[in-house]
mmCIF file of C-alpha atoms and ligand atoms in Angstrom:
data_model
loop_
_atom_site.group_PDB
_atom_site.id
_atom_site.type_symbol
_atom_site.label_atom_id
_atom_site.label_comp_id
_atom_site.label_asym_id
_atom_site.label_seq_id
_atom_site.Cartn_x
_atom_site.Cartn_y
_atom_site.Cartn_z
ATOM 1 C CA MET B 133 42.572 -60.797 -35.789
ATOM 2 C CA SER B 134 41.978 -58.621 -32.787
ATOM 3 C CA GLU B 135 39.236 -56.006 -33.013
ATOM 4 C CA LYS B 136 40.013 -52.304 -33.422
ATOM 5 C CA ILE B 137 37.086 -50.300 -32.157
ATOM 6 C CA LEU B 138 36.251 -46.679 -32.957
ATOM 7 C CA VAL B 139 33.831 -44.864 -30.632
ATOM 8 C CA LEU B 140 32.292 -41.706 -32.113
ATOM 9 C CA GLY B 141 30.987 -39.248 -29.557
ATOM 10 C CA SER B 142 33.363 -40.605 -26.925
ATOM 11 C CA SER B 143 33.060 -37.543 -24.651
ATOM 12 C CA GLY B 144 29.266 -37.782 -24.469
ATOM 13 C CA GLN B 145 27.089 -39.343 -21.830
ATOM 14 C CA ILE B 146 27.187 -42.873 -23.256
ATOM 15 C CA GLY B 147 30.632 -42.600 -24.874
ATOM 16 C CA THR B 148 32.430 -41.805 -21.620
ATOM 17 C CA ASP B 149 31.243 -44.987 -19.897
ATOM 18 C CA LEU B 150 31.397 -47.130 -23.048
ATOM 19 C CA VAL B 151 35.037 -46.318 -23.838
ATOM 20 C CA GLU B 152 36.076 -47.214 -20.289
ATOM 21 C CA THR B 153 34.362 -50.609 -20.423
ATOM 22 C CA LEU B 154 35.541 -51.420 -23.940
ATOM 23 C CA ARG B 155 39.113 -50.591 -22.962
ATOM 24 C CA ASN B 156 38.892 -52.944 -19.974
ATOM 25 C CA ASN B 157 37.551 -55.687 -22.244
ATOM 26 C CA TYR B 158 39.609 -55.249 -25.415
ATOM 27 C CA GLY B 159 42.749 -53.437 -24.206
ATOM 28 C CA ALA B 160 43.206 -49.670 -24.133
ATOM 29 C CA ASP B 161 45.127 -49.477 -27.395
ATOM 30 C CA ASN B 162 42.381 -51.295 -29.318
ATOM 31 C CA VAL B 163 39.716 -48.687 -28.553
ATOM 32 C CA ILE B 164 40.022 -45.363 -30.327
ATOM 33 C CA ALA B 165 37.975 -42.611 -28.741
ATOM 34 C CA SER B 166 36.883 -39.720 -30.948
ATOM 35 C CA ASP B 167 34.887 -36.594 -30.500
ATOM 36 C CA LEU B 168 34.665 -32.975 -31.610
ATOM 37 C CA ARG B 169 36.033 -31.958 -28.239
ATOM 38 C CA GLN B 170 39.314 -33.087 -26.698
ATOM 39 C CA PRO B 171 38.762 -34.868 -23.411
ATOM 40 C CA SER B 172 40.578 -34.014 -20.183
ATOM 41 C CA ALA B 173 44.299 -34.703 -19.940
ATOM 42 C CA GLU B 174 43.516 -37.551 -17.559
ATOM 43 C CA ARG B 175 41.258 -39.252 -20.092
ATOM 44 C CA LEU B 176 43.610 -38.500 -22.982
ATOM 45 C CA ALA B 177 46.280 -40.489 -21.201
ATOM 46 C CA GLN B 178 44.031 -43.582 -21.017
ATOM 47 C CA GLY B 179 44.223 -44.501 -24.693
ATOM 48 C CA PRO B 180 44.182 -43.304 -28.319
ATOM 49 C CA PHE B 181 42.021 -40.312 -29.137
ATOM 50 C CA GLU B 182 41.221 -38.596 -32.466
ATOM 51 C CA THR B 183 39.516 -35.261 -32.832
ATOM 52 C CA LEU B 184 36.780 -35.805 -35.430
ATOM 53 C CA ASN B 185 33.755 -34.079 -36.823
ATOM 54 C CA ALA B 186 31.624 -37.046 -37.902
ATOM 55 C CA LEU B 187 30.190 -34.930 -40.750
ATOM 56 C CA ASP B 188 33.649 -34.847 -42.327
ATOM 57 C CA ALA B 189 33.632 -38.049 -44.416
ATOM 58 C CA LYS B 190 37.222 -37.675 -45.589
ATOM 59 C CA ALA B 191 38.615 -37.179 -42.082
ATOM 60 C CA ALA B 192 36.525 -40.133 -40.858
ATOM 61 C CA PHE B 193 37.865 -42.329 -43.625
ATOM 62 C CA ASP B 194 41.464 -41.387 -42.755
ATOM 63 C CA ILE B 195 40.930 -42.422 -39.102
ATOM 64 C CA ILE B 196 39.330 -45.740 -40.124
ATOM 65 C CA LYS B 197 42.325 -46.511 -42.304
ATOM 66 C CA LYS B 198 45.014 -45.194 -39.910
ATOM 67 C CA HIS B 199 43.807 -47.415 -37.071
ATOM 68 C CA LYS B 200 42.600 -50.333 -39.243
ATOM 69 C CA VAL B 201 39.219 -50.028 -37.515
ATOM 70 C CA SER B 202 37.023 -53.155 -37.595
ATOM 71 C CA GLN B 203 34.008 -51.925 -35.520
ATOM 72 C CA VAL B 204 32.367 -48.559 -35.035
ATOM 73 C CA TYR B 205 30.109 -47.447 -32.186
ATOM 74 C CA HIS B 206 28.414 -44.405 -33.645
ATOM 75 C CA LEU B 207 27.216 -42.259 -30.723
ATOM 76 C CA VAL B 208 26.995 -38.893 -32.437
ATOM 77 C CA ALA B 209 23.568 -37.217 -32.238
ATOM 78 C CA MET B 210 21.777 -34.020 -31.393
ATOM 79 C CA LEU B 211 19.236 -34.986 -28.700
ATOM 80 C CA SER B 212 15.504 -34.305 -28.687
ATOM 81 C CA ALA B 213 15.171 -30.910 -26.943
ATOM 82 C CA THR B 214 18.139 -29.297 -28.734
ATOM 83 C CA ALA B 215 17.091 -30.575 -32.145
ATOM 84 C CA GLU B 216 13.647 -28.961 -31.707
ATOM 85 C CA LYS B 217 15.458 -25.615 -31.535
ATOM 86 C CA MET B 218 17.453 -26.228 -34.717
ATOM 87 C CA PRO B 219 15.556 -28.827 -36.729
ATOM 88 C CA LEU B 220 17.581 -28.832 -39.966
ATOM 89 C CA LYS B 221 20.910 -28.803 -38.172
ATOM 90 C CA GLY B 222 19.726 -31.694 -35.997
ATOM 91 C CA TRP B 223 18.529 -33.674 -38.998
ATOM 92 C CA ASP B 224 21.747 -32.986 -40.878
ATOM 93 C CA LEU B 225 24.019 -34.054 -38.002
ATOM 94 C CA ASN B 226 22.043 -37.162 -37.121
ATOM 95 C CA MET B 227 21.556 -38.436 -40.654
ATOM 96 C CA GLN B 228 24.694 -37.291 -42.511
ATOM 97 C CA SER B 229 27.018 -38.635 -39.844
ATOM 98 C CA LEU B 230 25.178 -41.982 -40.097
ATOM 99 C CA PHE B 231 25.452 -42.147 -43.893
ATOM 100 C CA ASN B 232 29.150 -41.319 -43.795
ATOM 101 C CA PHE B 233 29.767 -44.496 -41.803
ATOM 102 C CA LEU B 234 27.160 -46.704 -43.486
ATOM 103 C CA GLU B 235 28.836 -45.910 -46.795
ATOM 104 C CA MET B 236 32.308 -46.830 -45.514
ATOM 105 C CA ALA B 237 30.886 -50.081 -44.151
ATOM 106 C CA ARG B 238 29.210 -50.796 -47.488
ATOM 107 C CA GLU B 239 32.584 -50.353 -49.145
ATOM 108 C CA LYS B 240 33.944 -52.844 -46.591
ATOM 109 C CA HIS B 241 36.390 -50.471 -44.865
ATOM 110 C CA PHE B 242 35.163 -51.871 -41.537
ATOM 111 C CA LYS B 243 32.910 -54.781 -40.552
ATOM 112 C CA LYS B 244 30.379 -53.961 -37.889
ATOM 113 C CA MET B 245 28.523 -50.890 -36.721
ATOM 114 C CA TYR B 246 26.465 -49.982 -33.686
ATOM 115 C CA TRP B 247 23.975 -47.138 -34.121
ATOM 116 C CA PRO B 248 21.627 -46.226 -31.274
ATOM 117 C CA SER B 249 17.938 -45.514 -31.611
ATOM 118 C CA SER B 250 15.671 -44.333 -28.810
ATOM 119 C CA ILE B 251 12.194 -44.399 -27.298
ATOM 120 C CA ALA B 252 11.895 -41.097 -29.220
ATOM 121 C CA ALA B 253 11.343 -43.135 -32.378
ATOM 122 C CA PHE B 254 7.853 -43.860 -31.081
ATOM 123 C CA GLY B 255 5.051 -41.316 -31.152
ATOM 124 C CA PRO B 256 1.647 -40.223 -29.855
ATOM 125 C CA ASN B 257 -0.211 -43.086 -31.592
ATOM 126 C CA THR B 258 2.135 -45.776 -30.268
ATOM 127 C CA PRO B 259 0.653 -47.849 -27.411
ATOM 128 C CA ARG B 260 2.270 -46.172 -24.381
ATOM 129 C CA ASP B 261 2.254 -48.999 -21.869
ATOM 130 C CA ASN B 262 4.505 -51.946 -22.519
ATOM 131 C CA THR B 263 5.281 -50.618 -25.989
ATOM 132 C CA PRO B 264 5.894 -53.647 -28.226
ATOM 133 C CA GLN B 265 8.877 -54.175 -30.492
ATOM 134 C CA LEU B 266 6.776 -53.965 -33.605
ATOM 135 C CA THR B 267 4.078 -51.266 -33.488
ATOM 136 C CA VAL B 268 2.918 -47.868 -34.762
ATOM 137 C CA MET B 269 5.812 -45.407 -34.928
ATOM 138 C CA ASP B 270 4.882 -41.809 -35.617
ATOM 139 C CA PRO B 271 7.561 -39.708 -33.898
ATOM 140 C CA GLY B 272 6.780 -36.013 -33.467
ATOM 141 C CA THR B 273 10.262 -34.628 -32.915
ATOM 142 C CA VAL B 274 13.126 -34.081 -35.341
ATOM 143 C CA TYR B 275 15.313 -36.321 -33.169
ATOM 144 C CA GLY B 276 12.663 -39.066 -33.230
ATOM 145 C CA ILE B 277 12.159 -38.813 -36.947
ATOM 146 C CA SER B 278 15.932 -39.084 -37.442
ATOM 147 C CA LYS B 279 16.085 -42.135 -35.174
ATOM 148 C CA LEU B 280 13.214 -43.922 -36.972
ATOM 149 C CA ALA B 281 14.685 -43.078 -40.385
ATOM 150 C CA GLY B 282 18.148 -44.162 -39.215
ATOM 151 C CA GLU B 283 16.834 -47.493 -37.922
ATOM 152 C CA LEU B 284 15.303 -48.193 -41.321
ATOM 153 C CA TRP B 285 18.464 -47.149 -43.161
ATOM 154 C CA CYS B 286 20.553 -49.472 -40.951
ATOM 155 C CA GLU B 287 18.213 -52.333 -41.845
ATOM 156 C CA TYR B 288 18.355 -51.381 -45.492
ATOM 157 C CA TYR B 289 22.174 -51.498 -45.547
ATOM 158 C CA PHE B 290 22.064 -54.857 -43.799
ATOM 159 C CA LYS B 291 19.568 -56.381 -46.215
ATOM 160 C CA LYS B 292 20.838 -54.782 -49.385
ATOM 161 C CA TYR B 293 24.615 -54.718 -48.834
ATOM 162 C CA GLY B 294 25.230 -57.157 -45.967
ATOM 163 C CA VAL B 295 26.533 -54.437 -43.578
ATOM 164 C CA ASP B 296 26.489 -55.811 -40.012
ATOM 165 C CA THR B 297 24.416 -53.062 -38.377
ATOM 166 C CA ARG B 298 23.079 -53.386 -34.815
ATOM 167 C CA GLY B 299 21.003 -51.067 -32.681
ATOM 168 C CA LEU B 300 19.012 -50.485 -29.503
ATOM 169 C CA ARG B 301 16.151 -48.185 -28.664
ATOM 170 C CA TYR B 302 17.513 -46.691 -25.441
ATOM 171 C CA PRO B 303 15.192 -45.438 -22.758
ATOM 172 C CA GLY B 304 16.282 -42.367 -20.798
ATOM 173 C CA LEU B 305 19.806 -43.022 -19.537
ATOM 174 C CA ILE B 306 20.988 -42.154 -16.048
ATOM 175 C CA SER B 307 24.672 -41.847 -15.182
ATOM 176 C CA TYR B 308 27.067 -39.805 -13.030
ATOM 177 C CA LYS B 309 30.304 -39.638 -15.010
ATOM 178 C CA THR B 310 29.118 -37.320 -17.783
ATOM 179 C CA GLU B 311 25.876 -35.392 -17.922
ATOM 180 C CA PRO B 312 23.583 -35.687 -20.943
ATOM 181 C CA GLY B 313 23.026 -32.606 -23.037
ATOM 182 C CA GLY B 314 19.798 -31.395 -24.590
ATOM 183 C CA GLY B 315 17.569 -34.414 -23.980
ATOM 184 C CA THR B 316 14.013 -34.664 -22.649
ATOM 185 C CA THR B 317 14.977 -37.270 -20.081
ATOM 186 C CA ASP B 318 17.881 -35.181 -18.621
ATOM 187 C CA TYR B 319 15.832 -34.310 -15.503
ATOM 188 C CA ALA B 320 16.437 -37.819 -14.180
ATOM 189 C CA VAL B 321 20.151 -37.010 -14.073
ATOM 190 C CA ASP B 322 19.954 -33.321 -13.022
ATOM 191 C CA ILE B 323 17.817 -34.279 -10.022
ATOM 192 C CA PHE B 324 20.656 -36.367 -8.554
ATOM 193 C CA HIS B 325 23.194 -33.598 -8.860
ATOM 194 C CA LYS B 326 20.942 -31.406 -6.715
ATOM 195 C CA ALA B 327 19.889 -34.114 -4.273
ATOM 196 C CA ALA B 328 23.492 -35.216 -3.674
ATOM 197 C CA LYS B 329 24.314 -31.650 -2.633
ATOM 198 C CA ASP B 330 21.209 -31.443 -0.423
ATOM 199 C CA GLN B 331 19.661 -28.855 -2.742
ATOM 200 C CA ASP B 332 16.061 -28.657 -3.983
ATOM 201 C CA TYR B 333 15.186 -29.431 -7.598
ATOM 202 C CA THR B 334 12.740 -27.771 -9.983
ATOM 203 C CA CYS B 335 11.460 -30.255 -12.492
ATOM 204 C CA TYR B 336 10.493 -29.334 -16.063
ATOM 205 C CA LEU B 337 8.378 -32.452 -16.679
ATOM 206 C CA GLY B 338 4.926 -32.939 -15.166
ATOM 207 C CA ALA B 339 4.563 -34.988 -11.958
ATOM 208 C CA ASP B 340 2.860 -37.830 -13.825
ATOM 209 C CA SER B 341 5.093 -37.909 -16.921
ATOM 210 C CA SER B 342 6.188 -41.514 -16.743
ATOM 211 C CA LEU B 343 9.082 -42.636 -18.971
ATOM 212 C CA PRO B 344 11.178 -45.797 -19.352
ATOM 213 C CA MET B 345 14.666 -45.325 -17.901
ATOM 214 C CA MET B 346 17.883 -47.311 -17.443
ATOM 215 C CA TYR B 347 21.028 -47.031 -15.388
ATOM 216 C CA MET B 348 24.202 -46.614 -17.471
ATOM 217 C CA PRO B 349 25.875 -49.894 -16.479
ATOM 218 C CA ASP B 350 22.904 -51.721 -17.927
ATOM 219 C CA ALA B 351 22.959 -49.564 -21.071
ATOM 220 C CA ILE B 352 26.643 -50.433 -21.577
ATOM 221 C CA LYS B 353 25.891 -54.091 -20.940
ATOM 222 C CA ALA B 354 23.136 -54.000 -23.560
ATOM 223 C CA THR B 355 25.278 -52.120 -26.073
ATOM 224 C CA ILE B 356 28.258 -54.421 -25.872
ATOM 225 C CA GLY B 357 25.874 -57.397 -25.494
ATOM 226 C CA ILE B 358 24.220 -56.835 -28.862
ATOM 227 C CA MET B 359 27.559 -56.094 -30.550
ATOM 228 C CA GLU B 360 29.080 -59.337 -29.242
ATOM 229 C CA ALA B 361 26.011 -61.503 -29.932
ATOM 230 C CA PRO B 362 26.433 -64.052 -32.728
ATOM 231 C CA ALA B 363 25.155 -62.491 -35.959
ATOM 232 C CA GLU B 364 22.397 -65.057 -36.376
ATOM 233 C CA GLN B 365 20.875 -64.057 -32.996
ATOM 234 C CA VAL B 366 20.519 -60.457 -34.109
ATOM 235 C CA LYS B 367 17.395 -61.036 -36.134
ATOM 236 C CA ILE B 368 16.190 -57.475 -35.955
ATOM 237 C CA ARG B 369 18.362 -54.944 -37.790
ATOM 238 C CA THR B 370 16.319 -51.840 -37.192
ATOM 239 C CA SER B 371 16.744 -51.586 -33.400
ATOM 240 C CA TYR B 372 15.722 -53.615 -30.339
ATOM 241 C CA ASN B 373 13.525 -52.341 -27.495
ATOM 242 C CA VAL B 374 15.458 -52.534 -24.236
ATOM 243 C CA GLY B 375 14.037 -51.562 -20.843
ATOM 244 C CA ALA B 376 14.830 -51.631 -17.162
ATOM 245 C CA PHE B 377 12.310 -49.619 -15.121
ATOM 246 C CA SER B 378 9.847 -46.771 -15.503
ATOM 247 C CA PHE B 379 9.000 -43.887 -13.212
ATOM 248 C CA ASN B 380 7.534 -40.399 -13.197
ATOM 249 C CA PRO B 381 9.170 -37.413 -11.442
ATOM 250 C CA GLU B 382 7.086 -37.929 -8.268
ATOM 251 C CA GLU B 383 8.115 -41.579 -8.030
ATOM 252 C CA LEU B 384 11.776 -40.731 -8.601
ATOM 253 C CA ALA B 385 11.668 -38.019 -5.938
ATOM 254 C CA ALA B 386 10.035 -40.496 -3.507
ATOM 255 C CA SER B 387 12.837 -43.014 -4.153
ATOM 256 C CA ILE B 388 15.442 -40.301 -3.549
ATOM 257 C CA ARG B 389 13.702 -39.359 -0.274
ATOM 258 C CA LYS B 390 14.312 -42.878 1.045
ATOM 259 C CA GLU B 391 18.014 -41.914 1.001
ATOM 260 C CA LYS B 392 17.635 -38.147 1.472
ATOM 261 C CA PRO B 393 14.518 -37.574 3.547
ATOM 262 C CA ASN B 394 14.721 -33.762 3.257
ATOM 263 C CA PHE B 395 14.863 -33.676 -0.530
ATOM 264 C CA LYS B 396 12.308 -31.258 -2.013
ATOM 265 C CA MET B 397 11.091 -30.869 -5.584
ATOM 266 C CA ASP B 398 8.742 -28.394 -7.250
ATOM 267 C CA TYR B 399 7.674 -27.972 -10.856
ATOM 268 C CA ASN B 400 8.154 -25.482 -13.645
ATOM 269 C CA ILE B 401 6.862 -27.381 -16.662
ATOM 270 C CA ASP B 402 8.192 -26.454 -20.120
ATOM 271 C CA SER B 403 7.948 -27.684 -23.729
ATOM 272 C CA ARG B 404 9.881 -30.832 -22.971
ATOM 273 C CA ASN B 405 6.797 -32.178 -21.225
ATOM 274 C CA GLU B 406 4.977 -32.207 -24.559
ATOM 275 C CA ILE B 407 7.799 -34.285 -26.068
ATOM 276 C CA ALA B 408 7.607 -36.743 -23.149
ATOM 277 C CA LYS B 409 3.855 -37.136 -23.614
ATOM 278 C CA GLY B 410 4.447 -38.571 -27.069
ATOM 279 C CA TRP B 411 6.863 -41.251 -25.826
ATOM 280 C CA PRO B 412 6.202 -44.678 -24.250
ATOM 281 C CA SER B 413 5.796 -44.906 -20.489
ATOM 282 C CA SER B 414 7.104 -48.481 -20.370
ATOM 283 C CA ILE B 415 8.796 -50.842 -22.788
ATOM 284 C CA ASP B 416 8.281 -54.475 -23.727
ATOM 285 C CA ASP B 417 11.780 -55.810 -24.412
ATOM 286 C CA SER B 418 10.881 -59.509 -24.513
ATOM 287 C CA VAL B 419 12.181 -59.849 -28.058
ATOM 288 C CA ALA B 420 15.697 -58.700 -27.070
ATOM 289 C CA ARG B 421 15.568 -61.022 -24.054
ATOM 290 C CA GLU B 422 14.626 -63.919 -26.299
ATOM 291 C CA HIS B 423 16.946 -63.269 -29.248
ATOM 292 C CA TRP B 424 20.246 -62.411 -27.535
ATOM 293 C CA ASN B 425 19.569 -62.938 -23.813
ATOM 294 C CA TRP B 426 19.185 -59.306 -22.794
ATOM 295 C CA GLN B 427 18.620 -58.885 -19.049
ATOM 296 C CA PRO B 428 19.026 -55.674 -17.007
ATOM 297 C CA GLU B 429 20.544 -55.809 -13.530
ATOM 298 C CA PHE B 430 19.735 -52.531 -11.797
ATOM 299 C CA SER B 431 16.405 -51.814 -10.131
ATOM 300 C CA LEU B 432 15.219 -48.268 -9.527
ATOM 301 C CA GLU B 433 16.227 -48.518 -5.846
ATOM 302 C CA ALA B 434 19.699 -49.885 -6.618
ATOM 303 C CA MET B 435 20.258 -47.135 -9.221
ATOM 304 C CA VAL B 436 19.211 -44.363 -6.810
ATOM 305 C CA LYS B 437 21.538 -45.639 -4.100
ATOM 306 C CA ASP B 438 24.463 -45.946 -6.508
ATOM 307 C CA MET B 439 23.927 -42.486 -8.065
ATOM 308 C CA LEU B 440 23.775 -40.727 -4.699
ATOM 309 C CA LYS B 441 26.807 -42.631 -3.433
ATOM 310 C CA ASN B 442 28.888 -41.672 -6.462
ATOM 311 C CA LEU B 443 27.803 -38.004 -6.548
ATOM 312 C CA SER B 444 28.093 -37.329 -2.832
HETATM 313 N N1 LIG S 693 17.341 -39.349 -23.792
HETATM 314 C C1 LIG S 693 17.067 -38.872 -25.138
HETATM 315 C C2 LIG S 693 16.413 -37.542 -25.103
HETATM 316 O O1 LIG S 693 15.827 -37.221 -24.092
HETATM 317 C C3 LIG S 693 16.119 -39.816 -25.819
HETATM 318 O O2 LIG S 693 16.833 -40.830 -26.423
HETATM 319 O O3 LIG S 693 16.470 -36.863 -26.065
#
C-alpha cells in the first residue's frame, strides 16, 4: 500500500521545505499539508491542504480518516522565546497536540509518527561540548521541558503500545524559504536576510554564544532518513542527537564577510542569550550515525554561500 503522509505545521520553517521534498519523493497527492494558516495560492495548487488546529482532536481524527493517513510528521510547536512569554499556552500547545496524535496512533488509526525534539531539551548541567546522546537533561525553558517530556512520552507509547514513534533533537535550523518564528536560534536566519540586502545586523545573542546549527537540506535529509530507516535500526525512541556544525555570532559574521566583505554586525543582547547559555555548544551525533547512517552534507561555508545566493 502506498503511504499517505500528513504534515502538521506545513507552513512553518521545517514544514515548508519538508512538504516539498516529500511530495517529490512520494507524489504530490500522497502528502497532505496542514496548518492553522492557509498557504499562498501558489503553494495551495501544489497538493492537498487541510486547515487544522492540532489541538482539535476531533478535526484531526476526521482528516486522518478522510485521507487514510498512514504517517504523520508532527511539526506543531511554540518555540523557545515565544513560550517563555506565555508558558502555559506553550505547554498546552506543545503537549496536547502531541497527545492528540499519540492517542490516534495507539488506537491504530495510523502507523508511524515523527515528532521533533531539540537541543533545548538539554540544560545548564548538561556537558556543553560534544553533548552526548545520553546525559543530564535539565531544560530551563518551557519549550525545552515540553520537548524532554514529549521525547519520553513518545518512547512510552512505543514501549507500552507499540506505536512507531521517531524523533530528532534538531540544532538551530537555517533556511531561506520560510523564516522561523519565536526561537532563540533565529538570529542565524535573520542575519542572512540583512546581509543579502547589504544591510547591517544587530545581534541579540552574545558574540561568544556558540550553538549547534544545521542547514535545512540536511535537516530534511535527517527527518526523512529516520522515518524511512528500518524499524530495527531505530533503537532510540526518545530522540536522536543530530549535528552538522557549530558557530557563535562572531564566527558566522566572519563567514558571511568572506562573501560580503562590507557586512557589519553589532550587538544588543536580550533575554534570549540566557536561554542560549543553557544549551549545548556542539553535539555528539555518533549514535545516529551508527544506528541509521546519519551523515550531514553541508559545511558552514557551503551553507553561507547557498543562503546568500538564494536570498540575493
Ligand atoms: N530553534 C529552536 C529555538 O530556538 C530550538 O529548537 O527555539
